[in-house]
């Protein structure tokens, strides 16, 4: 074991504060990463405050991790010291079930191991995430970040990026299709960029005309204000696919009317109960509502490589780790375009001052 420093929540009510803890030594299949940047996902905020009633403390949040490889185990082939690497929402899985063997570790039938707020597969040690100076992860759960990708804007790709890329690929979004991205936040802004890069005609569907204007700057072709009944009626039956990034339960019925025959809407943000759906809205037009969670490790690497090829990055605001509690308050007010990223160089300063 070796000593690390980070920022942790000690309980649901306390702000995050400096924290010392141990990680395992680099095993034969492990990659030891010096963390340079970590994106701030909404789940960091909710889990640190036990909003989902499943929090384990102390908790070091963070699952949008990029850094530099400083050491690798003897069996590691895909990375070497000096490479840039990324770690997302998972650090392990059973590796044997039907999902794992199909490169869908996120759906591991024996539950994948989350990067934080979980336990290692021995069921004992807590996992600690990316608000820290270093991490040790099995090479299967590490992706390689090409030197050409800006690391700061790449960090949010590890959660927000793959969460939106994977459903667009699964539902075969491409040239000639009309895609609606519902909601403009960390997820929605990546959804617009990916759908556009995949060749689709992209419409931002939002309650806010101001967010609509922002989406045009991100590459959306059109805006549909969902509170405008006339505009919604005009757009009825025109979309092949809807990427629904609304983060809370809501009424999906109005969106189903936007889909074409055989159209599908994928839910990627709402973990809480959704309002009842009128069966007729699905039956008439053979429409589907589905869900999608992040992506497997092979697809995460594919997404990173796609971003390098197409010059896709998250739009970010850099913060120091000492500002994390203030950043959480701003996220509650939707006051971020579109992702906070922590500069981990600030951790040493904060730890020294503590
Ligand atoms: Zn996340
Ligand atoms: Zn599995």
mmCIF file of N, CA and C in Angstrom, residues 127-226:
data_model
loop_
_atom_site.group_PDB
_atom_site.id
_atom_site.type_symbol
_atom_site.label_atom_id
_atom_site.label_comp_id
_atom_site.label_asym_id
_atom_site.label_seq_id
_atom_site.Cartn_x
_atom_site.Cartn_y
_atom_site.Cartn_z
ATOM 1 N N UNK A 127 -13.523 1.778 -2.821
ATOM 2 C CA UNK A 127 -12.847 2.386 -3.963
ATOM 3 C C UNK A 127 -12.871 3.911 -3.785
ATOM 4 N N UNK A 128 -11.770 4.538 -4.190
ATOM 5 C CA UNK A 128 -11.640 5.990 -4.075
ATOM 6 C C UNK A 128 -11.382 6.573 -5.454
ATOM 7 N N UNK A 129 -12.096 7.645 -5.781
ATOM 8 C CA UNK A 129 -12.089 8.169 -7.133
ATOM 9 C C UNK A 129 -11.030 9.215 -7.426
ATOM 10 N N UNK A 130 -11.338 10.050 -8.396
ATOM 11 C CA UNK A 130 -10.336 10.886 -9.042
ATOM 12 C C UNK A 130 -10.016 12.221 -8.405
ATOM 13 N N UNK A 131 -10.728 12.592 -7.332
ATOM 14 C CA UNK A 131 -10.347 13.835 -6.642
ATOM 15 C C UNK A 131 -9.125 13.509 -5.778
ATOM 16 N N UNK A 132 -8.054 13.070 -6.410
ATOM 17 C CA UNK A 132 -6.884 12.596 -5.673
ATOM 18 C C UNK A 132 -5.654 12.695 -6.567
ATOM 19 N N UNK A 133 -4.502 12.463 -5.972
ATOM 20 C CA UNK A 133 -3.263 12.693 -6.725
ATOM 21 C C UNK A 133 -2.853 11.517 -7.601
ATOM 22 N N UNK A 134 -3.272 10.293 -7.222
ATOM 23 C CA UNK A 134 -2.837 9.104 -7.962
ATOM 24 C C UNK A 134 -3.929 8.055 -7.906
ATOM 25 N N UNK A 135 -3.877 7.107 -8.851
ATOM 26 C CA UNK A 135 -4.811 5.975 -8.827
ATOM 27 C C UNK A 135 -4.124 4.770 -9.458
ATOM 28 N N UNK A 136 -4.502 3.584 -8.999
ATOM 29 C CA UNK A 136 -3.980 2.323 -9.538
ATOM 30 C C UNK A 136 -5.181 1.521 -10.039
ATOM 31 N N UNK A 137 -5.162 1.183 -11.340
ATOM 32 C CA UNK A 137 -6.318 0.527 -11.963
ATOM 33 C C UNK A 137 -5.837 -0.584 -12.894
ATOM 34 N N UNK A 138 -6.556 -1.691 -12.918
ATOM 35 C CA UNK A 138 -6.262 -2.777 -13.856
ATOM 36 C C UNK A 138 -6.318 -2.262 -15.297
ATOM 37 N N UNK A 139 -5.388 -2.703 -16.119
ATOM 38 C CA UNK A 139 -5.269 -2.149 -17.480
ATOM 39 C C UNK A 139 -6.553 -2.293 -18.315
ATOM 40 N N UNK A 140 -7.373 -3.314 -18.035
ATOM 41 C CA UNK A 140 -8.625 -3.481 -18.795
ATOM 42 C C UNK A 140 -9.535 -2.265 -18.627
ATOM 43 N N UNK A 141 -9.391 -1.585 -17.495
ATOM 44 C CA UNK A 141 -10.300 -0.473 -17.181
ATOM 45 C C UNK A 141 -9.637 0.890 -17.370
ATOM 46 N N UNK A 142 -8.542 0.905 -18.121
ATOM 47 C CA UNK A 142 -7.836 2.147 -18.423
ATOM 48 C C UNK A 142 -7.854 2.341 -19.935
ATOM 49 N N UNK A 143 -8.133 3.557 -20.388
ATOM 50 C CA UNK A 143 -8.051 3.836 -21.820
ATOM 51 C C UNK A 143 -6.837 4.713 -22.094
ATOM 52 N N UNK A 144 -6.365 4.625 -23.328
ATOM 53 C CA UNK A 144 -5.220 5.436 -23.729
ATOM 54 C C UNK A 144 -5.725 6.741 -24.332
ATOM 55 N N UNK A 145 -5.174 7.851 -23.886
ATOM 56 C CA UNK A 145 -5.557 9.160 -24.431
ATOM 57 C C UNK A 145 -4.470 9.593 -25.420
ATOM 58 N N UNK A 146 -4.840 9.778 -26.691
ATOM 59 C CA UNK A 146 -3.827 10.193 -27.674
ATOM 60 C C UNK A 146 -3.220 11.550 -27.302
ATOM 61 N N UNK A 147 -1.949 11.731 -27.623
ATOM 62 C CA UNK A 147 -1.239 12.984 -27.299
ATOM 63 C C UNK A 147 -1.904 14.199 -27.937
ATOM 64 N N UNK A 148 -2.667 13.969 -29.016
ATOM 65 C CA UNK A 148 -3.260 15.086 -29.750
ATOM 66 C C UNK A 148 -4.511 15.648 -29.079
ATOM 67 N N UNK A 149 -5.037 14.937 -28.083
ATOM 68 C CA UNK A 149 -6.274 15.377 -27.425
ATOM 69 C C UNK A 149 -5.920 16.238 -26.212
ATOM 70 N N UNK A 150 -6.537 17.417 -26.105
ATOM 71 C CA UNK A 150 -6.315 18.280 -24.947
ATOM 72 C C UNK A 150 -6.846 17.574 -23.689
ATOM 73 N N UNK A 151 -5.979 17.399 -22.699
ATOM 74 C CA UNK A 151 -6.356 16.564 -21.548
ATOM 75 C C UNK A 151 -7.472 17.178 -20.711
ATOM 76 N N UNK A 152 -7.491 18.506 -20.604
ATOM 77 C CA UNK A 152 -8.496 19.154 -19.746
ATOM 78 C C UNK A 152 -9.897 18.907 -20.301
ATOM 79 N N UNK A 153 -10.051 19.142 -21.599
ATOM 80 C CA UNK A 153 -11.356 18.947 -22.232
ATOM 81 C C UNK A 153 -11.680 17.481 -22.457
ATOM 82 N N UNK A 154 -10.674 16.621 -22.321
ATOM 83 C CA UNK A 154 -10.904 15.182 -22.512
ATOM 84 C C UNK A 154 -11.460 14.526 -21.253
ATOM 85 N N UNK A 155 -11.187 15.097 -20.079
ATOM 86 C CA UNK A 155 -11.605 14.437 -18.829
ATOM 87 C C UNK A 155 -13.107 14.095 -18.838
ATOM 88 N N UNK A 156 -13.997 15.052 -19.174
ATOM 89 C CA UNK A 156 -15.428 14.718 -19.122
ATOM 90 C C UNK A 156 -15.867 13.679 -20.151
ATOM 91 N N UNK A 157 -15.021 13.366 -21.111
ATOM 92 C CA UNK A 157 -15.384 12.323 -22.075
ATOM 93 C C UNK A 157 -15.566 10.980 -21.370
ATOM 94 N N UNK A 158 -14.860 10.796 -20.245
ATOM 95 C CA UNK A 158 -14.859 9.488 -19.574
ATOM 96 C C UNK A 158 -16.202 9.127 -18.948
ATOM 97 N N UNK A 159 -17.061 10.132 -18.678
ATOM 98 C CA UNK A 159 -18.433 9.810 -18.248
ATOM 99 C C UNK A 159 -19.441 10.481 -19.188
ATOM 100 N N UNK A 160 -19.465 11.806 -19.219
ATOM 101 C CA UNK A 160 -20.460 12.501 -20.057
ATOM 102 C C UNK A 160 -20.294 12.115 -21.525
ATOM 103 N N UNK A 161 -19.062 11.940 -21.969
ATOM 104 C CA UNK A 161 -18.813 11.599 -23.372
ATOM 105 C C UNK A 161 -19.338 10.225 -23.720
ATOM 106 N N UNK A 162 -18.920 9.216 -22.992
ATOM 107 C CA UNK A 162 -19.316 7.852 -23.354
ATOM 108 C C UNK A 162 -20.805 7.620 -23.100
ATOM 109 N N UNK A 163 -21.395 8.320 -22.141
ATOM 110 C CA UNK A 163 -22.830 8.183 -21.857
ATOM 111 C C UNK A 163 -23.675 8.606 -23.056
ATOM 112 N N UNK A 164 -23.185 9.562 -23.823
ATOM 113 C CA UNK A 164 -23.946 10.037 -24.977
ATOM 114 C C UNK A 164 -23.495 9.353 -26.275
ATOM 115 N N UNK A 165 -22.212 9.024 -26.379
ATOM 116 C CA UNK A 165 -21.699 8.363 -27.590
ATOM 117 C C UNK A 165 -22.303 6.963 -27.746
ATOM 118 N N UNK A 166 -22.351 6.197 -26.658
ATOM 119 C CA UNK A 166 -22.766 4.798 -26.749
ATOM 120 C C UNK A 166 -24.193 4.631 -27.300
ATOM 121 N N UNK A 167 -25.192 5.358 -26.793
ATOM 122 C CA UNK A 167 -26.538 5.184 -27.389
ATOM 123 C C UNK A 167 -26.614 5.662 -28.841
ATOM 124 N N UNK A 168 -25.890 6.711 -29.190
ATOM 125 C CA UNK A 168 -25.922 7.171 -30.592
ATOM 126 C C UNK A 168 -25.389 6.070 -31.513
ATOM 127 N N UNK A 169 -24.360 5.354 -31.049
ATOM 128 C CA UNK A 169 -23.817 4.253 -31.843
ATOM 129 C C UNK A 169 -24.766 3.051 -31.833
ATOM 130 N N UNK A 170 -25.309 2.738 -30.666
ATOM 131 C CA UNK A 170 -26.175 1.553 -30.551
ATOM 132 C C UNK A 170 -27.399 1.691 -31.462
ATOM 133 N N UNK A 171 -27.963 2.893 -31.532
ATOM 134 C CA UNK A 171 -29.142 3.111 -32.383
ATOM 135 C C UNK A 171 -28.742 3.581 -33.786
ATOM 136 N N UNK A 172 -27.459 3.415 -34.095
ATOM 137 C CA UNK A 172 -26.947 3.604 -35.464
ATOM 138 C C UNK A 172 -27.296 4.977 -36.046
ATOM 139 N N UNK A 173 -27.079 5.999 -35.264
ATOM 140 C CA UNK A 173 -27.297 7.374 -35.731
ATOM 141 C C UNK A 173 -26.229 7.719 -36.771
ATOM 142 N N UNK A 174 -26.673 8.306 -37.858
ATOM 143 C CA UNK A 174 -25.702 8.655 -38.895
ATOM 144 C C UNK A 174 -26.267 9.624 -39.906
ATOM 145 N N UNK A 175 -25.593 9.664 -41.038
ATOM 146 C CA UNK A 175 -25.912 10.584 -42.126
ATOM 147 C C UNK A 175 -27.377 10.448 -42.557
ATOM 148 N N UNK A 176 -28.012 11.597 -42.749
ATOM 149 C CA UNK A 176 -29.375 11.596 -43.272
ATOM 150 C C UNK A 176 -30.441 11.439 -42.208
ATOM 151 N N UNK A 177 -30.038 11.224 -40.970
ATOM 152 C CA UNK A 177 -31.028 11.048 -39.910
ATOM 153 C C UNK A 177 -31.268 12.342 -39.166
ATOM 154 N N UNK A 178 -32.465 12.443 -38.607
ATOM 155 C CA UNK A 178 -32.805 13.599 -37.787
ATOM 156 C C UNK A 178 -32.811 13.174 -36.319
ATOM 157 N N UNK A 179 -31.936 13.814 -35.544
ATOM 158 C CA UNK A 179 -31.751 13.455 -34.140
ATOM 159 C C UNK A 179 -32.093 14.647 -33.257
ATOM 160 N N UNK A 180 -32.836 14.394 -32.195
ATOM 161 C CA UNK A 180 -33.114 15.426 -31.207
ATOM 162 C C UNK A 180 -32.360 15.130 -29.929
ATOM 163 N N UNK A 181 -31.681 16.133 -29.392
ATOM 164 C CA UNK A 181 -31.029 16.003 -28.088
ATOM 165 C C UNK A 181 -31.874 16.810 -27.108
ATOM 166 N N UNK A 182 -32.426 16.123 -26.115
ATOM 167 C CA UNK A 182 -33.323 16.780 -25.159
ATOM 168 C C UNK A 182 -32.530 17.172 -23.918
ATOM 169 N N UNK A 183 -32.447 18.478 -23.658
ATOM 170 C CA UNK A 183 -31.740 18.971 -22.472
ATOM 171 C C UNK A 183 -30.315 19.367 -22.794
ATOM 172 N N UNK A 184 -29.921 20.555 -22.325
ATOM 173 C CA UNK A 184 -28.550 21.020 -22.585
ATOM 174 C C UNK A 184 -27.801 21.217 -21.267
ATOM 175 N N UNK A 185 -27.015 20.194 -20.899
ATOM 176 C CA UNK A 185 -26.118 20.273 -19.749
ATOM 177 C C UNK A 185 -24.841 19.539 -20.130
ATOM 178 N N UNK A 186 -24.183 18.940 -19.128
ATOM 179 C CA UNK A 186 -22.951 18.192 -19.402
ATOM 180 C C UNK A 186 -23.165 17.099 -20.433
ATOM 181 N N UNK A 187 -24.270 16.350 -20.290
ATOM 182 C CA UNK A 187 -24.562 15.271 -21.239
ATOM 183 C C UNK A 187 -25.031 15.836 -22.573
ATOM 184 N N UNK A 188 -26.004 16.749 -22.534
ATOM 185 C CA UNK A 188 -26.606 17.257 -23.767
ATOM 186 C C UNK A 188 -25.582 17.923 -24.681
ATOM 187 N N UNK A 189 -24.653 18.656 -24.102
ATOM 188 C CA UNK A 189 -23.698 19.358 -24.968
ATOM 189 C C UNK A 189 -22.780 18.381 -25.679
ATOM 190 N N UNK A 190 -22.475 17.235 -25.026
ATOM 191 C CA UNK A 190 -21.692 16.203 -25.711
ATOM 192 C C UNK A 190 -22.549 15.485 -26.751
ATOM 193 N N UNK A 191 -23.828 15.280 -26.433
ATOM 194 C CA UNK A 191 -24.734 14.627 -27.388
ATOM 195 C C UNK A 191 -24.830 15.392 -28.693
ATOM 196 N N UNK A 192 -24.926 16.716 -28.597
ATOM 197 C CA UNK A 192 -24.966 17.555 -29.804
ATOM 198 C C UNK A 192 -23.696 17.360 -30.627
ATOM 199 N N UNK A 193 -22.545 17.411 -29.964
ATOM 200 C CA UNK A 193 -21.274 17.304 -30.699
ATOM 201 C C UNK A 193 -21.133 15.941 -31.384
ATOM 202 N N UNK A 194 -21.483 14.879 -30.664
ATOM 203 C CA UNK A 194 -21.334 13.540 -31.249
ATOM 204 C C UNK A 194 -22.333 13.299 -32.388
ATOM 205 N N UNK A 195 -23.595 13.684 -32.163
ATOM 206 C CA UNK A 195 -24.604 13.433 -33.205
ATOM 207 C C UNK A 195 -24.224 14.176 -34.485
ATOM 208 N N UNK A 196 -23.720 15.390 -34.308
ATOM 209 C CA UNK A 196 -23.287 16.189 -35.466
ATOM 210 C C UNK A 196 -22.105 15.506 -36.172
ATOM 211 N N UNK A 197 -21.113 15.083 -35.393
ATOM 212 C CA UNK A 197 -19.925 14.450 -35.981
ATOM 213 C C UNK A 197 -20.265 13.132 -36.672
ATOM 214 N N UNK A 198 -21.343 12.475 -36.222
ATOM 215 C CA UNK A 198 -21.764 11.220 -36.854
ATOM 216 C C UNK A 198 -22.572 11.473 -38.122
ATOM 217 N N UNK A 199 -22.848 12.730 -38.420
ATOM 218 C CA UNK A 199 -23.474 13.068 -39.702
ATOM 219 C C UNK A 199 -24.954 13.368 -39.638
ATOM 220 N N UNK A 200 -25.540 13.349 -38.431
ATOM 221 C CA UNK A 200 -26.982 13.566 -38.317
ATOM 222 C C UNK A 200 -27.322 15.051 -38.404
ATOM 223 N N UNK A 201 -28.604 15.314 -38.701
ATOM 224 C CA UNK A 201 -29.163 16.658 -38.570
ATOM 225 C C UNK A 201 -29.626 16.764 -37.121
ATOM 226 N N UNK A 202 -29.101 17.743 -36.380
ATOM 227 C CA UNK A 202 -29.273 17.757 -34.920
ATOM 228 C C UNK A 202 -30.142 18.923 -34.466
ATOM 229 N N UNK A 203 -31.161 18.586 -33.682
ATOM 230 C CA UNK A 203 -32.036 19.596 -33.093
ATOM 231 C C UNK A 203 -31.886 19.576 -31.578
ATOM 232 N N UNK A 204 -31.627 20.735 -30.989
ATOM 233 C CA UNK A 204 -31.650 20.846 -29.530
ATOM 234 C C UNK A 204 -33.089 21.074 -29.097
ATOM 235 N N UNK A 205 -33.574 20.193 -28.213
ATOM 236 C CA UNK A 205 -34.934 20.313 -27.697
ATOM 237 C C UNK A 205 -34.831 20.746 -26.241
ATOM 238 N N UNK A 206 -35.304 21.948 -25.953
ATOM 239 C CA UNK A 206 -35.090 22.535 -24.627
ATOM 240 C C UNK A 206 -36.277 23.403 -24.248
ATOM 241 N N UNK A 207 -36.444 23.610 -22.932
ATOM 242 C CA UNK A 207 -37.498 24.517 -22.468
ATOM 243 C C UNK A 207 -37.059 25.971 -22.610
ATOM 244 N N UNK A 208 -35.750 26.195 -22.818
ATOM 245 C CA UNK A 208 -35.193 27.539 -22.722
ATOM 246 C C UNK A 208 -34.659 28.038 -24.069
ATOM 247 N N UNK A 209 -35.257 29.103 -24.636
ATOM 248 C CA UNK A 209 -34.735 29.638 -25.897
ATOM 249 C C UNK A 209 -33.264 30.041 -25.790
ATOM 250 N N UNK A 210 -32.843 30.493 -24.603
ATOM 251 C CA UNK A 210 -31.443 30.892 -24.414
ATOM 252 C C UNK A 210 -30.508 29.688 -24.568
ATOM 253 N N UNK A 211 -30.904 28.547 -23.962
ATOM 254 C CA UNK A 211 -30.093 27.332 -24.123
ATOM 255 C C UNK A 211 -30.080 26.896 -25.589
ATOM 256 N N UNK A 212 -31.195 27.120 -26.267
ATOM 257 C CA UNK A 212 -31.258 26.796 -27.683
ATOM 258 C C UNK A 212 -30.200 27.556 -28.466
ATOM 259 N N UNK A 213 -30.067 28.846 -28.162
ATOM 260 C CA UNK A 213 -29.044 29.647 -28.852
ATOM 261 C C UNK A 213 -27.644 29.112 -28.554
ATOM 262 N N UNK A 214 -27.423 28.732 -27.301
ATOM 263 C CA UNK A 214 -26.117 28.150 -26.944
ATOM 264 C C UNK A 214 -25.845 26.882 -27.748
ATOM 265 N N UNK A 215 -26.898 26.066 -27.927
ATOM 266 C CA UNK A 215 -26.728 24.794 -28.648
ATOM 267 C C UNK A 215 -26.321 25.022 -30.095
ATOM 268 N N UNK A 216 -26.810 26.121 -30.692
ATOM 269 C CA UNK A 216 -26.413 26.426 -32.074
ATOM 270 C C UNK A 216 -24.907 26.665 -32.147
ATOM 271 N N UNK A 217 -24.351 27.317 -31.124
ATOM 272 C CA UNK A 217 -22.899 27.539 -31.089
ATOM 273 C C UNK A 217 -22.124 26.231 -30.941
ATOM 274 N N UNK A 218 -22.774 25.231 -30.330
ATOM 275 C CA UNK A 218 -22.112 23.929 -30.145
ATOM 276 C C UNK A 218 -22.234 23.060 -31.394
ATOM 277 N N UNK A 219 -23.012 23.516 -32.375
ATOM 278 C CA UNK A 219 -23.101 22.767 -33.628
ATOM 279 C C UNK A 219 -24.482 22.271 -33.980
ATOM 280 N N UNK A 220 -25.484 22.496 -33.108
ATOM 281 C CA UNK A 220 -26.839 22.051 -33.441
ATOM 282 C C UNK A 220 -27.328 22.799 -34.685
ATOM 283 N N UNK A 221 -28.137 22.114 -35.496
ATOM 284 C CA UNK A 221 -28.665 22.727 -36.718
ATOM 285 C C UNK A 221 -29.920 23.539 -36.448
ATOM 286 N N UNK A 222 -30.660 23.143 -35.419
ATOM 287 C CA UNK A 222 -31.976 23.740 -35.157
ATOM 288 C C UNK A 222 -32.266 23.708 -33.669
ATOM 289 N N UNK A 223 -33.243 24.501 -33.279
ATOM 290 C CA UNK A 223 -33.713 24.498 -31.890
ATOM 291 C C UNK A 223 -35.215 24.273 -31.896
ATOM 292 N N UNK A 224 -35.674 23.429 -30.976
ATOM 293 C CA UNK A 224 -37.113 23.233 -30.780
ATOM 294 C C UNK A 224 -37.401 23.524 -29.310
ATOM 295 N N UNK A 225 -38.165 24.582 -29.073
ATOM 296 C CA UNK A 225 -38.500 24.943 -27.692
ATOM 297 C C UNK A 225 -39.732 24.128 -27.282
ATOM 298 N N UNK A 226 -39.529 23.248 -26.303
ATOM 299 C CA UNK A 226 -40.573 22.253 -25.994
ATOM 300 C C UNK A 226 -41.804 22.884 -25.361
#
